[in-house]
PDB file of C-alpha atoms in Angstrom:
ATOM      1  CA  UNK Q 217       5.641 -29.304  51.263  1.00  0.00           C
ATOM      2  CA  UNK Q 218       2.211 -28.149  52.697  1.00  0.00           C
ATOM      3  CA  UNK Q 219       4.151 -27.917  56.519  1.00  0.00           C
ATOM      4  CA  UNK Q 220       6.442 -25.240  54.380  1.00  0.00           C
ATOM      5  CA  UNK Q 221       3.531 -23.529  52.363  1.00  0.00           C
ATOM      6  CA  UNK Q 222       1.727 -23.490  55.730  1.00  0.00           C
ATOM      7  CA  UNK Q 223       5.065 -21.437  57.562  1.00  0.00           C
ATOM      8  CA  UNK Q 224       5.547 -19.574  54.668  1.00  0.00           C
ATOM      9  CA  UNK Q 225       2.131 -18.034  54.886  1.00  0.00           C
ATOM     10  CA  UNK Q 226       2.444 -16.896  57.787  1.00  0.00           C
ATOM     11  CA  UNK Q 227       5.302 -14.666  56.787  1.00  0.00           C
ATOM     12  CA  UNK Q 228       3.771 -13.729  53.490  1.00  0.00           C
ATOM     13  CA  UNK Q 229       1.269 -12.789  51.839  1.00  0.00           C
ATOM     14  CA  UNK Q 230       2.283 -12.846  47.979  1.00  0.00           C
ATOM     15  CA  UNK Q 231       1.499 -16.569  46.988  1.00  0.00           C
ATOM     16  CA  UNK Q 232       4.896 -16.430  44.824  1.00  0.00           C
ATOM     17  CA  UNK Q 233       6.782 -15.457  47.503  1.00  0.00           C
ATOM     18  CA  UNK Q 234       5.594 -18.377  49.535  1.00  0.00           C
ATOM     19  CA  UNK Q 235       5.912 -21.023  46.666  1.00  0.00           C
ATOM     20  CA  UNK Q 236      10.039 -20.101  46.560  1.00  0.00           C
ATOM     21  CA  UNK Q 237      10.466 -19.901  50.162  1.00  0.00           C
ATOM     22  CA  UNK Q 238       8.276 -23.339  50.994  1.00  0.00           C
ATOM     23  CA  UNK Q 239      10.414 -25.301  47.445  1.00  0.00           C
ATOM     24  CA  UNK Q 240      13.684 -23.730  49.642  1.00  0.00           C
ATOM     25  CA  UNK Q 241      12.571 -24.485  52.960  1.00  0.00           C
ATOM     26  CA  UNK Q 242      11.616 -28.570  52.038  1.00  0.00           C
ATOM     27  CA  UNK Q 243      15.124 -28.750  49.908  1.00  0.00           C
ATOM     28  CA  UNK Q 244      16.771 -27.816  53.129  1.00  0.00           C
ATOM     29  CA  UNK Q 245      14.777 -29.948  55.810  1.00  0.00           C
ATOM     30  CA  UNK Q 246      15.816 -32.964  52.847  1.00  0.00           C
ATOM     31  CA  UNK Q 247      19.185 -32.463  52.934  1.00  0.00           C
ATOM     32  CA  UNK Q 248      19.104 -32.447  56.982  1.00  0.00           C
ATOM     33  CA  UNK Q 249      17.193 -35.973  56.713  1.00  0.00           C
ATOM     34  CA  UNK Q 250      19.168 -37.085  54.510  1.00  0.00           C
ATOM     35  CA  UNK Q 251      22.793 -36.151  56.150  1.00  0.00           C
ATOM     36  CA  UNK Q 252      21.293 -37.629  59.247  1.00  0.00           C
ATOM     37  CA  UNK Q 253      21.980 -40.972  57.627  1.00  0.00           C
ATOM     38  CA  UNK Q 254      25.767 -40.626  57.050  1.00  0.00           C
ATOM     39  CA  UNK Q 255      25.836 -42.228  53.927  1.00  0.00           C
ATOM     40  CA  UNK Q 256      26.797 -40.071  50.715  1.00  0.00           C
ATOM     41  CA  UNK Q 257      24.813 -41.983  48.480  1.00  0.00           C
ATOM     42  CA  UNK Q 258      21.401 -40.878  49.849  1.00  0.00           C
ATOM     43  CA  UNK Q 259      22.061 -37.090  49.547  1.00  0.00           C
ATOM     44  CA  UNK Q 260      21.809 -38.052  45.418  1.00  0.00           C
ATOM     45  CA  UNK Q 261      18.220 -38.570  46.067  1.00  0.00           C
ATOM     46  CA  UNK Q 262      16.102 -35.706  44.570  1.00  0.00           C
ATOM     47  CA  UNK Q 263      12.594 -35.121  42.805  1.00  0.00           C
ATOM     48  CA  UNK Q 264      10.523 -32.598  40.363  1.00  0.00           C
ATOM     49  CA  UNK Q 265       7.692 -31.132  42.290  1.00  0.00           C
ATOM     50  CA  UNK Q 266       4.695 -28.673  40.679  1.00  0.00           C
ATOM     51  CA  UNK Q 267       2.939 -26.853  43.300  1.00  0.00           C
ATOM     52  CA  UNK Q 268      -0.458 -24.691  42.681  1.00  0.00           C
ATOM     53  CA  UNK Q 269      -2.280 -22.791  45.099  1.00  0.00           C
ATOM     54  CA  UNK Q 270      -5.569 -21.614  44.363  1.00  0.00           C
ATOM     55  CA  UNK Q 271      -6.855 -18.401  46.988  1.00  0.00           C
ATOM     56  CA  UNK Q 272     -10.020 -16.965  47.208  1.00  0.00           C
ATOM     57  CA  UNK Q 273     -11.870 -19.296  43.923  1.00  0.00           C
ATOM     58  CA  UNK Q 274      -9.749 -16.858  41.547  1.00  0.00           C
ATOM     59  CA  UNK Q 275      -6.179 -16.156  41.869  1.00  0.00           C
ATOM     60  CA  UNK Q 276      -4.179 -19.092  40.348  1.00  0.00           C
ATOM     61  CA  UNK Q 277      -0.387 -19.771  41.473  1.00  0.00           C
ATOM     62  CA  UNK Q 278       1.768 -21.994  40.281  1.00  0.00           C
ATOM     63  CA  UNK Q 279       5.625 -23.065  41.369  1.00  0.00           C
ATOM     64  CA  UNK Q 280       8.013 -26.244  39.584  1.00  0.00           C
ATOM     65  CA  UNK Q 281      10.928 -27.529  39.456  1.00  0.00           C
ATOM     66  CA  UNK Q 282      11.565 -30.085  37.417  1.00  0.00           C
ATOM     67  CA  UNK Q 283      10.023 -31.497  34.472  1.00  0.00           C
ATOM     68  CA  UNK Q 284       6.401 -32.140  36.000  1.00  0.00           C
ATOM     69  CA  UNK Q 285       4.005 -29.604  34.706  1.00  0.00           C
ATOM     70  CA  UNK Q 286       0.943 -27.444  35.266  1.00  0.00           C
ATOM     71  CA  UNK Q 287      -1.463 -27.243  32.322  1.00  0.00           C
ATOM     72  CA  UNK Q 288      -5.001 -25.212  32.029  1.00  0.00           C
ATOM     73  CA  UNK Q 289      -7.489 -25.617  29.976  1.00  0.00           C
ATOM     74  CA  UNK Q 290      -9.581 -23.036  28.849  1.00  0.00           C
ATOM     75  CA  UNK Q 291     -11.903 -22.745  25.949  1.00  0.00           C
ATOM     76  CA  UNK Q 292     -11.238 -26.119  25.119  1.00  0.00           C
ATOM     77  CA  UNK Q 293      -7.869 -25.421  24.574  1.00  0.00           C
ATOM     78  CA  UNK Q 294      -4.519 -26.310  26.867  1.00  0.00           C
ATOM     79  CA  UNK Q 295      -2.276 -23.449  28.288  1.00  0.00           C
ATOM     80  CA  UNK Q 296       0.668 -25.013  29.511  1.00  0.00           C
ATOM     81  CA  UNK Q 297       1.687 -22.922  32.776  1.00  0.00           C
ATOM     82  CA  UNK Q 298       5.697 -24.704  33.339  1.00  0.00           C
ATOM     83  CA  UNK Q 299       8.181 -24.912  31.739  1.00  0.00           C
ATOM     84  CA  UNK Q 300      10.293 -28.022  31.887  1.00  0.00           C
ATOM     85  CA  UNK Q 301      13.779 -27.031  33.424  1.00  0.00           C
ATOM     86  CA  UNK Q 302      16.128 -29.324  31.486  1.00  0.00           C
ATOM     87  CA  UNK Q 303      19.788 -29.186  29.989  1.00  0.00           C
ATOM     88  CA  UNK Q 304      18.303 -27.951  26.323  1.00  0.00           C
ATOM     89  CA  UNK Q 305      17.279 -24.621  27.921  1.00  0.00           C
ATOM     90  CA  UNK Q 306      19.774 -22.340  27.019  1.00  0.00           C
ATOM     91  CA  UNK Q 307      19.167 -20.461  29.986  1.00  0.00           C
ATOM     92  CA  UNK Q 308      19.171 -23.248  32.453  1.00  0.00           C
ATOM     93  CA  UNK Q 309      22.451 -24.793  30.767  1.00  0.00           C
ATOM     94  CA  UNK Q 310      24.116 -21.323  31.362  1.00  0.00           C
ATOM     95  CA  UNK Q 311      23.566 -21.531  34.492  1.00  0.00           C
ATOM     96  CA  UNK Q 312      25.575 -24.704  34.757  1.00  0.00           C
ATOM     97  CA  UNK Q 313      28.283 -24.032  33.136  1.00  0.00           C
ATOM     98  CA  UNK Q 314      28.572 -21.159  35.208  1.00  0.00           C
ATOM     99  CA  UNK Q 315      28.662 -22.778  37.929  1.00  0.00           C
ATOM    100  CA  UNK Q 316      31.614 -25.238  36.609  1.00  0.00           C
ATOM    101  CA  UNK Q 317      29.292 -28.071  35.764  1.00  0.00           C
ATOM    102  CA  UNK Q 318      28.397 -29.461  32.015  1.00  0.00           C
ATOM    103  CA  UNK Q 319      26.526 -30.530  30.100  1.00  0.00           C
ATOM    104  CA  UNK Q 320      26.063 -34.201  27.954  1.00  0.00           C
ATOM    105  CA  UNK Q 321      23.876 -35.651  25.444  1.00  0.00           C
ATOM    106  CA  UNK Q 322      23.689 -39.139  25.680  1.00  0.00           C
ATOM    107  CA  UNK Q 323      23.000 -41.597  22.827  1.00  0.00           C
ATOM    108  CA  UNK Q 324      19.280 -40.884  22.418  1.00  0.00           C
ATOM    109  CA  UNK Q 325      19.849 -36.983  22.424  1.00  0.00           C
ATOM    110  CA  UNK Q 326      18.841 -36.486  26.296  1.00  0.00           C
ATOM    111  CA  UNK Q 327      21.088 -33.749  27.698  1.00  0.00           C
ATOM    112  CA  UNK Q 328      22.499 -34.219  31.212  1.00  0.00           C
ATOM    113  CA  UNK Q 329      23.581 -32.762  34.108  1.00  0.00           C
ATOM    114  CA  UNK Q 330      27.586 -33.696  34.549  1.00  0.00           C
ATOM    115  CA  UNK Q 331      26.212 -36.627  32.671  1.00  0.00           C
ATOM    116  CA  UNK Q 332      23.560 -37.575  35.879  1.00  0.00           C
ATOM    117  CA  UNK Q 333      20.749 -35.883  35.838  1.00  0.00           C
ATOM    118  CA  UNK Q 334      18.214 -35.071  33.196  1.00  0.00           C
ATOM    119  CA  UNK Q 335      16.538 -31.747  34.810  1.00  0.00           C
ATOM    120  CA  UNK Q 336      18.664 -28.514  36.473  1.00  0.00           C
ATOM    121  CA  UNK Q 337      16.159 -27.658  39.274  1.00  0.00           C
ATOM    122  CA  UNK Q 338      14.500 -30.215  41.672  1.00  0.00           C
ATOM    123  CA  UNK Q 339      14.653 -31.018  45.150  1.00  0.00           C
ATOM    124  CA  UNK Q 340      17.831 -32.872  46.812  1.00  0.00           C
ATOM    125  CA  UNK Q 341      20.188 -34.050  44.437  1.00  0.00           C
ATOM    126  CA  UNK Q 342      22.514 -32.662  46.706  1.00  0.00           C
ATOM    127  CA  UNK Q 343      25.855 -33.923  44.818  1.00  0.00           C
ATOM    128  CA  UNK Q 344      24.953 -31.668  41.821  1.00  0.00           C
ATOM    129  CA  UNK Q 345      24.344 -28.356  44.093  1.00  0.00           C
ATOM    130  CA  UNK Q 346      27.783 -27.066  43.231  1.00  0.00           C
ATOM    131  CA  UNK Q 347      27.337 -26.982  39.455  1.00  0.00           C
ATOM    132  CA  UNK Q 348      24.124 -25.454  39.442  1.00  0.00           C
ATOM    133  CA  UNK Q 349      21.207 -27.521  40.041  1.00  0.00           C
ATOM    134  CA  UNK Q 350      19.065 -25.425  42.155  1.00  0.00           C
ATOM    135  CA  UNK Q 351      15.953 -25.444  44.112  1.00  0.00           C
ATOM    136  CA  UNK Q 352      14.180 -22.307  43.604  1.00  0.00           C
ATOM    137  CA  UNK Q 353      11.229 -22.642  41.203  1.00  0.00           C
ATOM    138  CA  UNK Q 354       9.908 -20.794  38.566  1.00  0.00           C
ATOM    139  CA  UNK Q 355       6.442 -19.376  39.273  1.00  0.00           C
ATOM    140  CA  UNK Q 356       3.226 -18.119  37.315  1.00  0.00           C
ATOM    141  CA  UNK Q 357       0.660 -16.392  38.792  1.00  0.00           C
ATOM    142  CA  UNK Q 358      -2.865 -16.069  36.619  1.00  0.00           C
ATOM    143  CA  UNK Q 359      -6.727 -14.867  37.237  1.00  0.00           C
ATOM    144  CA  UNK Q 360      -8.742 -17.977  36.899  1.00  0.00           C
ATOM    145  CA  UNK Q 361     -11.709 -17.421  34.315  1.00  0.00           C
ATOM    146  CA  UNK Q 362     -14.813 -19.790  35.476  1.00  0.00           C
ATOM    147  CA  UNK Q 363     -16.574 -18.965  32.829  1.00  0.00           C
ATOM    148  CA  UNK Q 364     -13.733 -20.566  30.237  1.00  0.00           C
ATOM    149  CA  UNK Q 365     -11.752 -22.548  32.815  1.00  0.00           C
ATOM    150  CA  UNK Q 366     -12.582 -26.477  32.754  1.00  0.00           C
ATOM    151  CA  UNK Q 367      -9.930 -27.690  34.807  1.00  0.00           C
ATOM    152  CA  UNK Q 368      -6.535 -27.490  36.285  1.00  0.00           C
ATOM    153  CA  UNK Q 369      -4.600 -30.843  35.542  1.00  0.00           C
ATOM    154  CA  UNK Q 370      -0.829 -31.198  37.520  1.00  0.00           C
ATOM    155  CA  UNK Q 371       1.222 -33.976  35.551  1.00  0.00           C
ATOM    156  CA  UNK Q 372       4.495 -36.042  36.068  1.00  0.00           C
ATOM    157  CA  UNK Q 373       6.383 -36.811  33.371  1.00  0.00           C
ATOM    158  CA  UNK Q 374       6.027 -40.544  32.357  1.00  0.00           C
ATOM    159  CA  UNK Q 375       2.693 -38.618  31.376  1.00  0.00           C
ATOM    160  CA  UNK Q 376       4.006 -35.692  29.337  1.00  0.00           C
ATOM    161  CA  UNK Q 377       6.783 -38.134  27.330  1.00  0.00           C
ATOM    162  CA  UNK Q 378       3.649 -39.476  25.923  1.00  0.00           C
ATOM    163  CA  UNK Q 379       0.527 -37.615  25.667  1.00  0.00           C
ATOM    164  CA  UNK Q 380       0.579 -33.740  24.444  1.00  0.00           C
ATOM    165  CA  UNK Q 381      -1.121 -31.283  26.741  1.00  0.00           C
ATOM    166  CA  UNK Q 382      -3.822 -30.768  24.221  1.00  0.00           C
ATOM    167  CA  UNK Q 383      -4.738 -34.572  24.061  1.00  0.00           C
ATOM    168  CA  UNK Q 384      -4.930 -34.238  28.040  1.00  0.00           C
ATOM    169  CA  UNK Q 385      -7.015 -31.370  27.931  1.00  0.00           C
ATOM    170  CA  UNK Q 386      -9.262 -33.586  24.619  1.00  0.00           C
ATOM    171  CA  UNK Q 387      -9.453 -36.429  26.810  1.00  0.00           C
ATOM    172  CA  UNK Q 388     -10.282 -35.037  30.502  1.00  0.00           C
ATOM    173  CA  UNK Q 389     -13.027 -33.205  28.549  1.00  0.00           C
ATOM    174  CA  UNK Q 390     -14.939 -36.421  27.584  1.00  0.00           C
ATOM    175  CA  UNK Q 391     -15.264 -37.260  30.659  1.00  0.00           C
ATOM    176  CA  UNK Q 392     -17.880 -36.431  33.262  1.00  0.00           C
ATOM    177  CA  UNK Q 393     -15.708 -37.163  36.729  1.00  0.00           C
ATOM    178  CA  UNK Q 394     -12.556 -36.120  37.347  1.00  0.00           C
ATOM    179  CA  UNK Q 395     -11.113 -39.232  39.011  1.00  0.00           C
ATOM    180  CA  UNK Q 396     -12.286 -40.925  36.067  1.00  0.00           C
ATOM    181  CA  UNK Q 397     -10.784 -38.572  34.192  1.00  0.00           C
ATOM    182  CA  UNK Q 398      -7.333 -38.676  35.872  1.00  0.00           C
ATOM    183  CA  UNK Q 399      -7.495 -42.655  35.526  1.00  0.00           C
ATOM    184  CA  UNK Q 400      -8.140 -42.715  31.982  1.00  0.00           C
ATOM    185  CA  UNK Q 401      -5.404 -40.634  31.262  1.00  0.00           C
ATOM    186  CA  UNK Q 402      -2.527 -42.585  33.737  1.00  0.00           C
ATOM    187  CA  UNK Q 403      -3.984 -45.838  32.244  1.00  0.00           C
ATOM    188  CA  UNK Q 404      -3.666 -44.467  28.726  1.00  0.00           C
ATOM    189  CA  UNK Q 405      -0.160 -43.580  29.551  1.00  0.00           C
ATOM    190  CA  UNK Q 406       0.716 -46.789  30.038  1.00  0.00           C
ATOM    191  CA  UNK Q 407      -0.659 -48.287  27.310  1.00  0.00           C
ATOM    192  CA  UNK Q 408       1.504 -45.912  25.307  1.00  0.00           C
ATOM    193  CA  UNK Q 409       4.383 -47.570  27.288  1.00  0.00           C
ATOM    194  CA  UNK Q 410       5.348 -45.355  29.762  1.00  0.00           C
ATOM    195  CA  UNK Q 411       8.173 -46.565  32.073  1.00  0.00           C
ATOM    196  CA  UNK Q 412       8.202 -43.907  34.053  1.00  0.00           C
ATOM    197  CA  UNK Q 413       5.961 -42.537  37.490  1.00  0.00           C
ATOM    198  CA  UNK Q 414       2.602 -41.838  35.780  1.00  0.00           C
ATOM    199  CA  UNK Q 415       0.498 -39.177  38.092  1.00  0.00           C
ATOM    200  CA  UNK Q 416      -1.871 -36.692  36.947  1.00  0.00           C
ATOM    201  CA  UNK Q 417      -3.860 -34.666  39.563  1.00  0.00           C
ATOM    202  CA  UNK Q 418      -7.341 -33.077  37.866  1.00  0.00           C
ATOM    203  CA  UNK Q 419      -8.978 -29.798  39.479  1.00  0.00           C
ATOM    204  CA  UNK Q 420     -11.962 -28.954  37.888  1.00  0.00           C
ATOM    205  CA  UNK Q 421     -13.446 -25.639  37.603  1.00  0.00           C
ATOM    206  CA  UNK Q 422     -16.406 -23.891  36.586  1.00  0.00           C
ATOM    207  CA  UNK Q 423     -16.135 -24.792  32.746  1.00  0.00           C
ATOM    208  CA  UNK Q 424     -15.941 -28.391  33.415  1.00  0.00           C
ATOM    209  CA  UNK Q 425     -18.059 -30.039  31.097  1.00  0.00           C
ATOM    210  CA  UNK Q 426     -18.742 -27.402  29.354  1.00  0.00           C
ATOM    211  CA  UNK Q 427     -15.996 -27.515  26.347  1.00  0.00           C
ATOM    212  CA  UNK Q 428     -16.211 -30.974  25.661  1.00  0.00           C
ATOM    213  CA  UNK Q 429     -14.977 -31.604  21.631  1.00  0.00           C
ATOM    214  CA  UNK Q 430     -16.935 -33.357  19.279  1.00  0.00           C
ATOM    215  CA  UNK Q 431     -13.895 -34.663  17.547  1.00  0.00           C
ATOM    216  CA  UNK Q 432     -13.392 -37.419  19.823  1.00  0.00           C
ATOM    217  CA  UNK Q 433     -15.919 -40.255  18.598  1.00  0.00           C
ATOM    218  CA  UNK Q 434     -14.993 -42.979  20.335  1.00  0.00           C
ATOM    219  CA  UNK Q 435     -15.500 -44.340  24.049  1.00  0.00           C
ATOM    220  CA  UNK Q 436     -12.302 -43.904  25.594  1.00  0.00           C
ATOM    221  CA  UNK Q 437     -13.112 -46.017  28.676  1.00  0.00           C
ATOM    222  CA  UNK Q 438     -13.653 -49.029  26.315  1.00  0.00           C
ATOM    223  CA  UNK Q 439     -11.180 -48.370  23.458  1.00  0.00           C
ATOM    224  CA  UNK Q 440      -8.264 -46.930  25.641  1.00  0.00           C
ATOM    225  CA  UNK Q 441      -7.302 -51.026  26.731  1.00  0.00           C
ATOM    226  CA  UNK Q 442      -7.123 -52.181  23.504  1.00  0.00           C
ATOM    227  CA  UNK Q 443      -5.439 -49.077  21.788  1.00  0.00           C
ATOM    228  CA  UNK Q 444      -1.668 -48.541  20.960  1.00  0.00           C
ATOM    229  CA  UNK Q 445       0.139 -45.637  20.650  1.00  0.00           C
ATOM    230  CA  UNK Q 446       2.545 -46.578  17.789  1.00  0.00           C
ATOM    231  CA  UNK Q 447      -0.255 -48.565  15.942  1.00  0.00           C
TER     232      UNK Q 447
END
């Protein structure tokens, strides 16, 4: 993706504009890997992807696809910045069934993709281009406020099934590192029995530190092992 951000800049200048273009460009160069390989099962591989560029300290881009997210904290308080792109959308399932594809809900109320796939936008899965799952992201563009802003956090979603973007932002504000921060909260995940990829990437900014809550009275680095989420 950064090869693709990298060309992209060099053609444009609005950070939007280069966010579609690069999420285009790396869907195509997958599907050319992938065909490479002959074998039609490979062009069903595909992923989410949440891409933020930050330029100049201040002007805040982000591009997804997917149901990874973007959230930002400020004032203490989380501001999600995606929005998931998944069958329930009206919008997105529109789009489908425009395309001739449809839409499922299997037994635990997920809605599907031709019955396959749980999102409508990601990267590859090729086999699903032709009823509507596309690559192009959605994009938000924002003025970061240093004086408010404690951090940027970038999260996949074995992490969002589980923990609400305001206990992320609660929890990352406890802490004094960010890599600490980011482990607590994957670790935390788990322990809340996540079976799915658990990544969180943590950017601070000037607030960091600076809104932590006073709500949150116990040591998370000690308790989090021992804690449950359904306890």
């Amino acid at each position: 993706m950064e090869k693709f951000i990298r060309g992209a800049l060099e053609e444009e200048d609005d950070l939007e504009k280069v966010l579609k273009k690069a999420f285009l460009d790396a869907d195509k160069a997958l599907h050319t890997h992938l065909s490479y390989f002959n074998n039609a099962s490979f062009l069903t591989a595909g992923t989410t992807a949440t891409v933020a560029m930050l330029r100049d300290g201040i002007e805040l881009v982000v591009g997804s696809v997917g149901d990874s997210r973007a959230m930002l904290c400020r004032k203490g308080r989380a501001n999600k910045l995606t929005k998931d792109h998944t069958p329930d959308r009206k919008d997105e399932r529109h789009r489908i069934q425009r395309f001739g594809g449809f839409v499922t809900w299997n037994s635990v109320g997920q809605a599907n993709v031709n019955g396959r796939l749980a999102m409508t936008r990601s990267i590859g899965d090729f086999h699903l281009k032709s009823s509507g799952v596309i690559a192009e992201p959605d994009t938000q563009r924002l003025t970061v406020q240093h004086a408010n802003d404690s951090f940027l956090a970038l999260t996949t979603d074995g992490i969002n099934f589980l923990l609400s973007d305001q206990e992320i932002c609660d929890m990352v504000n406890q802490c004094q590192d960010p890599t600490e921060a980011a482990d607590i909260i994957a670790q935390q995940a788990l322990q809340y029995g996540s079976e799915d990829n658990s990544t969180i990437i943590i950017v601070p900014l000037g607030a960091w530190g600076k809104h932590q809550s006073s709500t949150i009275v116990y040591s998370m680095s000690r308790n989090f092992v021992s804690s449950g989420r359904w306890a």
